[in-house]
GROMACS .gro file of C-alpha atoms in nm:
model
  154
    1MET     CA    1  -8.800   9.880   3.452
    2SER     CA    2  -8.908   9.513   3.477
    3SER     CA    3  -8.810   9.290   3.745
    4SER     CA    4  -8.636   9.076   3.479
    5SER     CA    5  -8.401   9.347   3.401
    6ILE     CA    6  -8.288   9.407   3.766
    7ARG     CA    7  -7.987   9.154   3.844
    8PRO     CA    8  -8.005   9.025   4.183
    9VAL     CA    9  -7.735   9.177   4.422
   10TRP     CA   10  -7.504   8.876   4.413
   11GLU     CA   11  -7.481   8.906   4.039
   12ALA     CA   12  -7.359   9.267   4.054
   13GLN     CA   13  -7.110   9.192   4.319
   14ILE     CA   14  -6.925   8.918   4.123
   15PHE     CA   15  -7.010   9.021   3.778
   16ASP     CA   16  -6.862   9.304   3.615
   17ARG     CA   17  -6.849   9.350   3.255
   18LYS     CA   18  -6.475   9.423   3.262
   19MET     CA   19  -6.393   9.073   3.398
   20LYS     CA   20  -6.617   8.926   3.131
   21LYS     CA   21  -6.467   9.102   2.841
   22ASP     CA   22  -6.101   9.118   2.972
   23ARG     CA   23  -6.051   8.767   3.116
   24LEU     CA   24  -6.324   8.540   3.044
   25CYS     CA   25  -6.348   8.395   2.689
   26SER     CA   26  -6.671   8.208   2.562
   27GLU     CA   27  -6.438   7.883   2.542
   28GLU     CA   28  -6.340   7.883   2.918
   29LEU     CA   29  -6.705   7.955   3.008
   30SER     CA   30  -6.799   7.656   2.793
   31GLN     CA   31  -6.554   7.426   2.944
   32TRP     CA   32  -6.716   7.505   3.308
   33SER     CA   33  -7.038   7.301   3.158
   34HIS     CA   34  -6.819   7.005   3.097
   35SER     CA   35  -6.737   6.925   3.459
   36LEU     CA   36  -6.733   7.026   3.820
   37GLU     CA   37  -6.359   6.954   3.789
   38LYS     CA   38  -6.306   7.210   3.503
   39LEU     CA   39  -6.518   7.470   3.670
   40LEU     CA   40  -6.327   7.441   4.003
   41ALA     CA   41  -5.985   7.447   3.816
   42SER     CA   42  -6.078   7.787   3.684
   43LYS     CA   43  -5.991   8.082   3.913
   44TYR     CA   44  -6.283   8.267   3.783
   45GLY     CA   45  -6.500   7.974   3.775
   46LEU     CA   46  -6.437   7.889   4.130
   47LYS     CA   47  -6.501   8.238   4.234
   48ILE     CA   48  -6.838   8.273   4.064
   49PHE     CA   49  -6.939   7.905   4.174
   50GLN     CA   50  -6.866   8.009   4.525
   51ALA     CA   51  -7.070   8.344   4.516
   52PHE     CA   52  -7.344   8.132   4.376
   53LEU     CA   53  -7.352   7.912   4.662
   54LYS     CA   54  -7.320   8.168   4.905
   55SER     CA   55  -7.624   8.353   4.738
   56GLU     CA   56  -7.803   8.033   4.797
   57TYR     CA   57  -7.687   7.979   5.161
   58SER     CA   58  -7.538   7.650   5.060
   59ASP     CA   59  -7.148   7.734   5.057
   60GLU     CA   60  -7.056   7.500   5.340
   61ASN     CA   61  -6.963   7.197   5.089
   62ILE     CA   62  -6.736   7.435   4.862
   63GLU     CA   63  -6.575   7.590   5.176
   64PHE     CA   64  -6.501   7.222   5.310
   65TRP     CA   65  -6.348   7.105   4.999
   66LEU     CA   66  -6.139   7.396   4.968
   67VAL     CA   67  -6.033   7.374   5.306
   68CYS     CA   68  -5.932   7.013   5.277
   69GLU     CA   69  -5.706   7.091   4.953
   70ASP     CA   70  -5.537   7.348   5.157
   71TYR     CA   71  -5.520   7.080   5.452
   72LYS     CA   72  -5.365   6.837   5.229
   73LYS     CA   73  -5.060   7.063   5.152
   74ILE     CA   74  -4.951   7.087   5.520
   75LYS     CA   75  -4.624   6.962   5.595
   76SER     CA   76  -4.598   7.029   5.987
   77SER     CA   77  -4.748   6.759   6.191
   78TYR     CA   78  -4.836   7.020   6.448
   79ARG     CA   79  -4.999   7.263   6.221
   80MET     CA   80  -5.181   6.943   6.051
   81SER     CA   81  -5.310   6.836   6.407
   82SER     CA   82  -5.436   7.179   6.489
   83ARG     CA   83  -5.613   7.225   6.137
   84ALA     CA   84  -5.776   6.883   6.163
   85ARG     CA   85  -5.927   6.976   6.489
   86ARG     CA   86  -6.058   7.301   6.365
   87ILE     CA   87  -6.201   7.151   6.033
   88PHE     CA   88  -6.360   6.887   6.246
   89LYS     CA   89  -6.526   7.140   6.479
   90ARG     CA   90  -6.642   7.377   6.211
   91TYR     CA   91  -6.754   7.112   5.940
   92ILE     CA   92  -6.772   6.754   6.062
   93GLN     CA   93  -6.919   6.729   6.430
   94VAL     CA   94  -7.277   6.714   6.465
   95GLU     CA   95  -7.429   7.076   6.475
   96ALA     CA   96  -7.109   7.222   6.360
   97PRO     CA   97  -7.111   7.584   6.236
   98LYS     CA   98  -7.094   7.486   5.878
   99GLU     CA   99  -7.194   7.119   5.920
  100ILE     CA  100  -7.166   6.928   5.605
  101ASN     CA  101  -7.386   6.643   5.501
  102ILE     CA  102  -7.204   6.308   5.565
  103ASP     CA  103  -7.314   5.983   5.708
  104GLN     CA  104  -7.237   5.903   6.082
  105LYS     CA  105  -6.989   5.612   5.998
  106THR     CA  106  -6.768   5.866   5.791
  107ARG     CA  107  -6.808   6.106   6.074
  108GLU     CA  108  -6.693   5.864   6.338
  109ILE     CA  109  -6.392   5.765   6.132
  110ILE     CA  110  -6.263   6.114   6.087
  111HIS     CA  111  -6.318   6.172   6.467
  112GLN     CA  112  -6.094   5.850   6.520
  113ASN     CA  113  -5.853   5.992   6.261
  114ILE     CA  114  -5.777   6.332   6.377
  115ALA     CA  115  -5.625   6.177   6.696
  116GLU     CA  116  -5.334   6.108   6.475
  117PRO     CA  117  -5.400   6.308   6.146
  118ILE     CA  118  -5.276   6.257   5.820
  119ALA     CA  119  -5.312   6.429   5.503
  120THR     CA  120  -5.573   6.195   5.386
  121CYS     CA  121  -5.795   6.191   5.691
  122PHE     CA  122  -6.066   6.424   5.533
  123ASP     CA  123  -6.071   6.241   5.190
  124GLU     CA  124  -6.376   6.022   5.226
  125ALA     CA  125  -6.574   6.321   5.343
  126GLN     CA  126  -6.422   6.528   5.068
  127LYS     CA  127  -6.550   6.282   4.802
  128ILE     CA  128  -6.862   6.271   4.957
  129VAL     CA  129  -6.913   6.652   4.941
  130PHE     CA  130  -6.788   6.654   4.589
  131GLY     CA  131  -7.034   6.416   4.487
  132LEU     CA  132  -7.309   6.618   4.658
  133MET     CA  133  -7.196   6.931   4.462
  134GLU     CA  134  -7.174   6.740   4.153
  135LYS     CA  135  -7.529   6.603   4.165
  136ASP     CA  136  -7.716   6.902   4.301
  137SER     CA  137  -7.505   7.241   4.342
  138TYR     CA  138  -7.336   7.235   3.990
  139PRO     CA  139  -7.631   7.152   3.762
  140ARG     CA  140  -7.833   7.436   3.958
  141PHE     CA  141  -7.528   7.666   3.881
  142LEU     CA  142  -7.535   7.570   3.515
  143ARG     CA  143  -7.914   7.652   3.509
  144SER     CA  144  -7.885   7.986   3.701
  145SER     CA  145  -7.911   8.320   3.552
  146LEU     CA  146  -7.560   8.415   3.679
  147TYR     CA  147  -7.412   8.141   3.458
  148ARG     CA  148  -7.625   8.223   3.162
  149ALA     CA  149  -7.576   8.613   3.193
  150LEU     CA  150  -7.196   8.523   3.138
  151PHE     CA  151  -7.268   8.437   2.777
  152ASP     CA  152  -7.471   8.755   2.712
  153PRO     CA  153  -7.276   8.969   2.486
  154ALA     CA  154  -7.423   9.295   2.603
   0.00000   0.00000   0.00000
């Protein structure tokens, strides 16, 4: 068996033929290549993109983006404050476990904003991260063997 016929472990974990046949049509797969927004709006697109990023050890951006989406839905000011501090410690502060790549000015503004957090206090960082994914991770995903394999009728 040639090495090209062996799929990487991450492909096997998220790509099963049943999902491909039953839930993903070529039109939906094709839509993913139109924009990152369309990819992230798809339940399966998001899961496959996450698995791809995790395989590249670069999943902090999508994790942060998703955490921010959930954060915006919080209504309780107590929960918002607690969650804002956790997000800051995990993604924003220098040398955070999942530190995202943002400029120092944005980092400082967020640090000030979490003293009295509101739903939009991470918006600027979220925009930066989305831009990074759009320019770097997303094009790599579209060129990946994982994405191309989804179109394979076999």
